[in-house]
C-alpha cells in the first residue's frame, strides 16, 4: 500500500504556484507518480510543462491550461 497525505500534496503544489523557484528545488526529487491523487499528478505535469515555456505561472495560468487540455474535470474528484 502506498502511503500518502493529500494535504502535503496540496501544500507542495501551492508552494510551487506561490513561488515558481520552488519547482527547481524539488524537480529532481519528485515526479508526477509521487502524487497519490491523479488530479495532483496532472497538475504537477502541467506546472512542469508550463514552467519550461514561461517565466512565471500562477493558479490561473495552470487552470487555463488544464481547461484547454480538457483535463480539469476528468473524473479526478
PDB file of C-alpha atoms in Angstrom:
ATOM      1  CA  UNK A   1       0.000   0.000   0.000  1.00  0.00           C
ATOM      2  CA  UNK A   2       1.296   3.416  -0.963  1.00  0.00           C
ATOM      3  CA  UNK A   3       1.302   5.965   1.851  1.00  0.00           C
ATOM      4  CA  UNK A   4       0.001   9.408   1.010  1.00  0.00           C
ATOM      5  CA  UNK A   5      -1.019  12.706   2.507  1.00  0.00           C
ATOM      6  CA  UNK A   6      -3.274  14.861   0.361  1.00  0.00           C
ATOM      7  CA  UNK A   7      -2.634  17.944   2.491  1.00  0.00           C
ATOM      8  CA  UNK A   8       1.090  17.675   1.805  1.00  0.00           C
ATOM      9  CA  UNK A   9       0.434  17.148  -1.900  1.00  0.00           C
ATOM     10  CA  UNK A  10      -1.690  20.300  -1.970  1.00  0.00           C
ATOM     11  CA  UNK A  11       0.938  22.203   0.005  1.00  0.00           C
ATOM     12  CA  UNK A  12       3.656  21.238  -2.486  1.00  0.00           C
ATOM     13  CA  UNK A  13       1.586  22.333  -5.465  1.00  0.00           C
ATOM     14  CA  UNK A  14       0.545  25.559  -3.743  1.00  0.00           C
ATOM     15  CA  UNK A  15       4.158  26.292  -2.818  1.00  0.00           C
ATOM     16  CA  UNK A  16       5.207  25.996  -6.447  1.00  0.00           C
ATOM     17  CA  UNK A  17       2.390  28.283  -7.543  1.00  0.00           C
ATOM     18  CA  UNK A  18       3.271  30.812  -4.830  1.00  0.00           C
ATOM     19  CA  UNK A  19       6.976  30.739  -5.647  1.00  0.00           C
ATOM     20  CA  UNK A  20       7.867  29.229  -9.016  1.00  0.00           C
ATOM     21  CA  UNK A  21      11.504  28.815  -7.950  1.00  0.00           C
ATOM     22  CA  UNK A  22      10.300  26.111  -5.533  1.00  0.00           C
ATOM     23  CA  UNK A  23       9.841  23.839  -8.539  1.00  0.00           C
ATOM     24  CA  UNK A  24      13.566  23.990  -9.285  1.00  0.00           C
ATOM     25  CA  UNK A  25      14.275  22.871  -5.727  1.00  0.00           C
ATOM     26  CA  UNK A  26      12.050  19.775  -5.878  1.00  0.00           C
ATOM     27  CA  UNK A  27      12.026  18.832  -9.557  1.00  0.00           C
ATOM     28  CA  UNK A  28      14.969  16.446  -9.151  1.00  0.00           C
ATOM     29  CA  UNK A  29      13.326  14.802  -6.121  1.00  0.00           C
ATOM     30  CA  UNK A  30       9.647  14.500  -7.096  1.00  0.00           C
ATOM     31  CA  UNK A  31       7.835  13.387 -10.200  1.00  0.00           C
ATOM     32  CA  UNK A  32       4.145  13.132 -11.018  1.00  0.00           C
ATOM     33  CA  UNK A  33       3.939   9.500  -9.906  1.00  0.00           C
ATOM     34  CA  UNK A  34       4.922  10.520  -6.383  1.00  0.00           C
ATOM     35  CA  UNK A  35       1.495  12.132  -6.014  1.00  0.00           C
ATOM     36  CA  UNK A  36      -1.304   9.803  -4.953  1.00  0.00           C
ATOM     37  CA  UNK A  37      -4.237  11.749  -6.337  1.00  0.00           C
ATOM     38  CA  UNK A  38      -4.410  11.506 -10.154  1.00  0.00           C
ATOM     39  CA  UNK A  39      -5.535  15.127 -10.377  1.00  0.00           C
ATOM     40  CA  UNK A  40      -2.432  16.216  -8.475  1.00  0.00           C
ATOM     41  CA  UNK A  41      -0.332  14.203 -10.917  1.00  0.00           C
ATOM     42  CA  UNK A  42      -1.896  16.065 -13.830  1.00  0.00           C
ATOM     43  CA  UNK A  43      -1.447  19.435 -12.123  1.00  0.00           C
ATOM     44  CA  UNK A  44       2.212  18.672 -11.396  1.00  0.00           C
ATOM     45  CA  UNK A  45       2.851  17.687 -15.028  1.00  0.00           C
ATOM     46  CA  UNK A  46       1.038  20.788 -16.240  1.00  0.00           C
ATOM     47  CA  UNK A  47       3.120  23.002 -13.954  1.00  0.00           C
ATOM     48  CA  UNK A  48       6.282  21.307 -15.207  1.00  0.00           C
ATOM     49  CA  UNK A  49       5.278  21.845 -18.829  1.00  0.00           C
ATOM     50  CA  UNK A  50       4.306  25.474 -18.313  1.00  0.00           C
ATOM     51  CA  UNK A  51       7.493  26.365 -16.441  1.00  0.00           C
ATOM     52  CA  UNK A  52       9.502  25.139 -19.426  1.00  0.00           C
ATOM     53  CA  UNK A  53       7.539  27.559 -21.627  1.00  0.00           C
ATOM     54  CA  UNK A  54       7.039  30.580 -19.367  1.00  0.00           C
ATOM     55  CA  UNK A  55       8.996  32.641 -16.865  1.00  0.00           C
ATOM     56  CA  UNK A  56       6.067  32.844 -14.459  1.00  0.00           C
ATOM     57  CA  UNK A  57       2.937  30.828 -13.786  1.00  0.00           C
ATOM     58  CA  UNK A  58       0.151  31.040 -11.243  1.00  0.00           C
ATOM     59  CA  UNK A  59      -3.056  29.152 -10.475  1.00  0.00           C
ATOM     60  CA  UNK A  60      -4.961  30.985 -13.193  1.00  0.00           C
ATOM     61  CA  UNK A  61      -2.455  30.082 -15.889  1.00  0.00           C
ATOM     62  CA  UNK A  62      -2.471  26.445 -14.749  1.00  0.00           C
ATOM     63  CA  UNK A  63      -6.283  26.379 -14.671  1.00  0.00           C
ATOM     64  CA  UNK A  64      -6.470  27.827 -18.191  1.00  0.00           C
ATOM     65  CA  UNK A  65      -4.026  25.208 -19.451  1.00  0.00           C
ATOM     66  CA  UNK A  66      -5.958  22.374 -17.790  1.00  0.00           C
ATOM     67  CA  UNK A  67      -9.181  23.633 -19.319  1.00  0.00           C
ATOM     68  CA  UNK A  68      -7.510  23.949 -22.699  1.00  0.00           C
ATOM     69  CA  UNK A  69      -6.304  20.360 -22.460  1.00  0.00           C
ATOM     70  CA  UNK A  70      -9.696  19.221 -21.137  1.00  0.00           C
ATOM     71  CA  UNK A  71      -8.059  17.759 -18.033  1.00  0.00           C
ATOM     72  CA  UNK A  72      -9.682  19.884 -15.365  1.00  0.00           C
ATOM     73  CA  UNK A  73     -12.801  17.820 -14.732  1.00  0.00           C
ATOM     74  CA  UNK A  74     -11.802  14.359 -15.996  1.00  0.00           C
ATOM     75  CA  UNK A  75     -13.035  12.247 -13.090  1.00  0.00           C
ATOM     76  CA  UNK A  76     -10.264  13.427 -10.776  1.00  0.00           C
ATOM     77  CA  UNK A  77     -12.532  14.201  -7.856  1.00  0.00           C
TER      78      UNK A  77
END
